[in-house]
Amino acid sequence: QLRAAGGTLDESVYARVANHAQVAVAAPVLEVQSSALGGAGQRIALKIVGVDALQIMQVAPALMPQPLEEAGDVRNALFAPDTLFLNPSARAQLGDNTLQLQSGMQLRPVQVAGGVSAGGAPLAVMDIGALQDFFALQGQLSRIDVKLQPGSDVRAVVQSWQLPEGVSAQEPGADTERMSMLSRAYRVNLTVL
């Protein structure tokens, strides 16, 4: 995964990485924290993940949108603006209808067109371009998920990308492992006390 230390990546980094000969798949991802208002008036915190449906299946299949049968043309549902796909937790709280997302100081309507299999806290998936437009984040990415060709020298490939200052490459799950180690250290300190 490629991430920026202080926020978002410029989209130009994606083109540099995706066109590299040793890259099998490069999937751009944009994450936004917002809140959603369901049809029954309930408001919940919602993480919205913008993905490229043509790439995400190969690196994070749980985020692959699965359109509802009544959504009609699957291609249109995947790339339609103001359309999202909810994980089971979000669907249980918000339903399968039109809902409203907080964007800045206003609530804007979006259509639920299906689901994703990702578990955990309430989560929605949108087409990355639609998400950039919806939240006025054109040209910005949260991370790039990369899968290299088998046998690639990871260090050499990362060095050849000549990443901008503040952009780092890390193994998937490195953040989770770091937080786990911090939590473990905290528990040890409590035990010692």
GROMACS .gro file of C-alpha atoms in nm:
model
  193
    1GLN     CA    1   0.000   0.000   0.000
    2LEU     CA    2   0.115   0.351  -0.078
    3ARG     CA    3   0.001   0.621   0.163
    4ALA     CA    4   0.077   0.985   0.226
    5ALA     CA    5   0.200   1.076   0.574
    6GLY     CA    6  -0.018   1.385   0.609
    7GLY     CA    7  -0.348   1.313   0.437
    8THR     CA    8  -0.412   1.240   0.072
    9LEU     CA    9  -0.202   1.140  -0.227
   10ASP     CA   10  -0.204   1.328  -0.554
   11GLU     CA   11  -0.366   1.117  -0.827
   12SER     CA   12  -0.055   1.160  -1.047
   13VAL     CA   13   0.128   0.907  -0.824
   14TYR     CA   14  -0.125   0.643  -0.933
   15ALA     CA   15  -0.038   0.681  -1.302
   16ARG     CA   16   0.334   0.643  -1.224
   17VAL     CA   17   0.275   0.326  -1.021
   18ALA     CA   18   0.009   0.163  -1.241
   19ASN     CA   19   0.220   0.191  -1.556
   20HIS     CA   20   0.527   0.023  -1.403
   21ALA     CA   21   0.625  -0.306  -1.570
   22GLN     CA   22   0.650  -0.496  -1.239
   23VAL     CA   23   0.301  -0.394  -1.121
   24ALA     CA   24   0.032  -0.657  -1.178
   25VAL     CA   25  -0.251  -0.451  -1.026
   26ALA     CA   26  -0.273  -0.099  -0.884
   27ALA     CA   27  -0.606  -0.004  -0.728
   28PRO     CA   28  -0.669   0.360  -0.626
   29VAL     CA   29  -0.872   0.406  -0.307
   30LEU     CA   30  -1.027   0.716  -0.150
   31GLU     CA   31  -1.174   0.697   0.200
   32VAL     CA   32  -1.408   0.958   0.347
   33GLN     CA   33  -1.564   0.963   0.692
   34SER     CA   34  -1.918   1.101   0.687
   35SER     CA   35  -2.261   1.035   0.830
   36ALA     CA   36  -2.574   0.904   0.666
   37LEU     CA   37  -2.939   0.969   0.735
   38GLY     CA   38  -3.168   0.675   0.660
   39GLY     CA   39  -3.529   0.685   0.550
   40ALA     CA   40  -3.654   0.638   0.908
   41GLY     CA   41  -3.452   0.941   1.024
   42GLN     CA   42  -3.170   0.750   1.193
   43ARG     CA   43  -2.821   0.904   1.156
   44ILE     CA   44  -2.510   0.687   1.166
   45ALA     CA   45  -2.136   0.740   1.117
   46LEU     CA   46  -2.040   0.592   0.782
   47LYS     CA   47  -1.701   0.526   0.625
   48ILE     CA   48  -1.727   0.564   0.247
   49VAL     CA   49  -1.465   0.397   0.030
   50GLY     CA   50  -1.419   0.501  -0.331
   51VAL     CA   51  -1.282   0.221  -0.550
   52ASP     CA   52  -1.215   0.138  -0.913
   53ALA     CA   53  -1.449  -0.159  -0.969
   54LEU     CA   54  -1.227  -0.284  -1.251
   55GLN     CA   55  -0.926  -0.318  -1.017
   56ILE     CA   56  -1.058  -0.373  -0.663
   57MET     CA   57  -1.163  -0.736  -0.715
   58GLN     CA   58  -0.800  -0.838  -0.752
   59VAL     CA   59  -0.674  -0.674  -0.432
   60ALA     CA   60  -0.976  -0.645  -0.198
   61PRO     CA   61  -1.264  -0.868  -0.316
   62ALA     CA   62  -1.474  -0.785  -0.007
   63LEU     CA   63  -1.508  -0.429  -0.143
   64MET     CA   64  -1.640  -0.542  -0.484
   65PRO     CA   65  -1.988  -0.393  -0.535
   66GLN     CA   66  -2.270  -0.643  -0.589
   67PRO     CA   67  -2.565  -0.462  -0.755
   68LEU     CA   68  -2.923  -0.538  -0.655
   69GLU     CA   69  -3.118  -0.724  -0.923
   70GLU     CA   70  -3.355  -0.432  -0.961
   71ALA     CA   71  -3.059  -0.195  -1.019
   72GLY     CA   72  -3.085  -0.277  -1.390
   73ASP     CA   73  -2.770  -0.256  -1.602
   74VAL     CA   74  -2.483  -0.370  -1.377
   75ARG     CA   75  -2.226  -0.147  -1.552
   76ASN     CA   76  -2.439   0.162  -1.498
   77ALA     CA   77  -2.497   0.072  -1.134
   78LEU     CA   78  -2.122   0.034  -1.068
   79PHE     CA   79  -2.025   0.370  -1.216
   80ALA     CA   80  -2.336   0.581  -1.160
   81PRO     CA   81  -2.297   0.909  -0.969
   82ASP     CA   82  -2.468   0.943  -0.630
   83THR     CA   83  -2.492   0.563  -0.601
   84LEU     CA   84  -2.342   0.348  -0.329
   85PHE     CA   85  -2.318  -0.009  -0.205
   86LEU     CA   86  -2.356  -0.089   0.167
   87ASN     CA   87  -2.196  -0.359   0.379
   88PRO     CA   88  -2.428  -0.575   0.596
   89SER     CA   89  -2.387  -0.353   0.905
   90ALA     CA   90  -2.482  -0.036   0.716
   91ARG     CA   91  -2.772  -0.210   0.537
   92ALA     CA   92  -2.912  -0.330   0.869
   93GLN     CA   93  -2.915   0.026   1.002
   94LEU     CA   94  -3.003   0.221   0.687
   95GLY     CA   95  -3.197  -0.015   0.461
   96ASP     CA   96  -3.182  -0.052   0.081
   97ASN     CA   97  -3.347   0.269  -0.032
   98THR     CA   98  -3.247   0.627  -0.094
   99LEU     CA   99  -3.060   0.786   0.193
  100GLN     CA  100  -2.880   1.113   0.254
  101LEU     CA  101  -2.507   1.165   0.303
  102GLN     CA  102  -2.348   1.456   0.486
  103SER     CA  103  -2.128   1.650   0.242
  104GLY     CA  104  -1.989   1.961   0.404
  105MET     CA  105  -2.280   2.141   0.569
  106GLN     CA  106  -2.554   1.981   0.361
  107LEU     CA  107  -2.730   1.647   0.329
  108ARG     CA  108  -2.736   1.513  -0.027
  109PRO     CA  109  -2.946   1.219  -0.152
  110VAL     CA  110  -2.780   0.898  -0.276
  111GLN     CA  111  -2.929   0.575  -0.405
  112VAL     CA  112  -2.840   0.236  -0.256
  113ALA     CA  113  -2.773   0.008  -0.555
  114GLY     CA  114  -2.649  -0.303  -0.376
  115GLY     CA  115  -2.403  -0.432  -0.124
  116VAL     CA  116  -2.048  -0.541  -0.048
  117SER     CA  117  -1.941  -0.837   0.162
  118ALA     CA  118  -1.697  -0.644   0.385
  119GLY     CA  119  -1.777  -0.693   0.752
  120GLY     CA  120  -1.721  -0.465   1.046
  121ALA     CA  121  -1.854  -0.117   1.115
  122PRO     CA  122  -2.100   0.053   0.876
  123LEU     CA  123  -1.928   0.101   0.541
  124ALA     CA  124  -2.032   0.213   0.194
  125VAL     CA  125  -1.851   0.173  -0.138
  126MET     CA  126  -1.881   0.414  -0.432
  127ASP     CA  127  -1.708   0.450  -0.766
  128ILE     CA  128  -1.393   0.649  -0.693
  129GLY     CA  129  -1.471   0.918  -0.953
  130ALA     CA  130  -1.824   0.958  -0.819
  131LEU     CA  131  -1.691   0.989  -0.463
  132GLN     CA  132  -1.434   1.250  -0.568
  133ASP     CA  133  -1.711   1.452  -0.734
  134PHE     CA  134  -1.958   1.408  -0.447
  135PHE     CA  135  -1.714   1.537  -0.182
  136ALA     CA  136  -1.520   1.778  -0.412
  137LEU     CA  137  -1.197   1.579  -0.374
  138GLN     CA  138  -1.094   1.568  -0.740
  139GLY     CA  139  -0.742   1.438  -0.795
  140GLN     CA  140  -0.701   1.303  -0.440
  141LEU     CA  141  -0.649   0.946  -0.315
  142SER     CA  142  -0.617   0.799   0.034
  143ARG     CA  143  -0.400   0.511  -0.075
  144ILE     CA  144  -0.301   0.290  -0.365
  145ASP     CA  145  -0.323  -0.087  -0.316
  146VAL     CA  146  -0.055  -0.255  -0.525
  147LYS     CA  147   0.006  -0.616  -0.620
  148LEU     CA  148   0.344  -0.679  -0.786
  149GLN     CA  149   0.431  -0.941  -1.047
  150PRO     CA  150   0.550  -1.269  -0.887
  151GLY     CA  151   0.923  -1.265  -0.815
  152SER     CA  152   0.951  -0.885  -0.809
  153ASP     CA  153   1.208  -0.723  -0.580
  154VAL     CA  154   0.979  -0.502  -0.369
  155ARG     CA  155   1.253  -0.259  -0.260
  156ALA     CA  156   1.386  -0.210  -0.612
  157VAL     CA  157   1.038  -0.151  -0.753
  158VAL     CA  158   0.945   0.100  -0.480
  159GLN     CA  159   1.272   0.288  -0.534
  160SER     CA  160   1.213   0.301  -0.910
  161TRP     CA  161   0.878   0.479  -0.853
  162GLN     CA  162   1.064   0.781  -0.707
  163LEU     CA  163   0.776   0.857  -0.474
  164PRO     CA  164   0.720   1.218  -0.364
  165GLU     CA  165   0.825   1.330  -0.017
  166GLY     CA  166   0.584   1.204   0.250
  167VAL     CA  167   0.456   0.905   0.049
  168SER     CA  168   0.550   0.567   0.191
  169ALA     CA  169   0.510   0.205   0.088
  170GLN     CA  170   0.405  -0.048   0.350
  171GLU     CA  171   0.277  -0.401   0.368
  172PRO     CA  172  -0.104  -0.430   0.401
  173GLY     CA  173  -0.202  -0.458   0.765
  174ALA     CA  174   0.110  -0.273   0.891
  175ASP     CA  175  -0.114  -0.011   1.059
  176THR     CA  176  -0.317  -0.283   1.230
  177GLU     CA  177   0.000  -0.455   1.350
  178ARG     CA  178   0.143  -0.126   1.483
  179MET     CA  179  -0.179  -0.052   1.675
  180SER     CA  180  -0.181  -0.407   1.809
  181MET     CA  181   0.173  -0.363   1.941
  182LEU     CA  182   0.079  -0.032   2.105
  183SER     CA  183  -0.222  -0.195   2.266
  184ARG     CA  184  -0.008  -0.486   2.386
  185ALA     CA  185   0.248  -0.245   2.537
  186TYR     CA  186  -0.032  -0.058   2.714
  187ARG     CA  187  -0.170  -0.384   2.859
  188VAL     CA  188   0.180  -0.487   2.979
  189ASN     CA  189   0.224  -0.149   3.148
  190LEU     CA  190  -0.112  -0.185   3.321
  191THR     CA  191  -0.019  -0.533   3.439
  192VAL     CA  192   0.314  -0.408   3.576
  193LEU     CA  193   0.138  -0.123   3.758
   0.00000   0.00000   0.00000
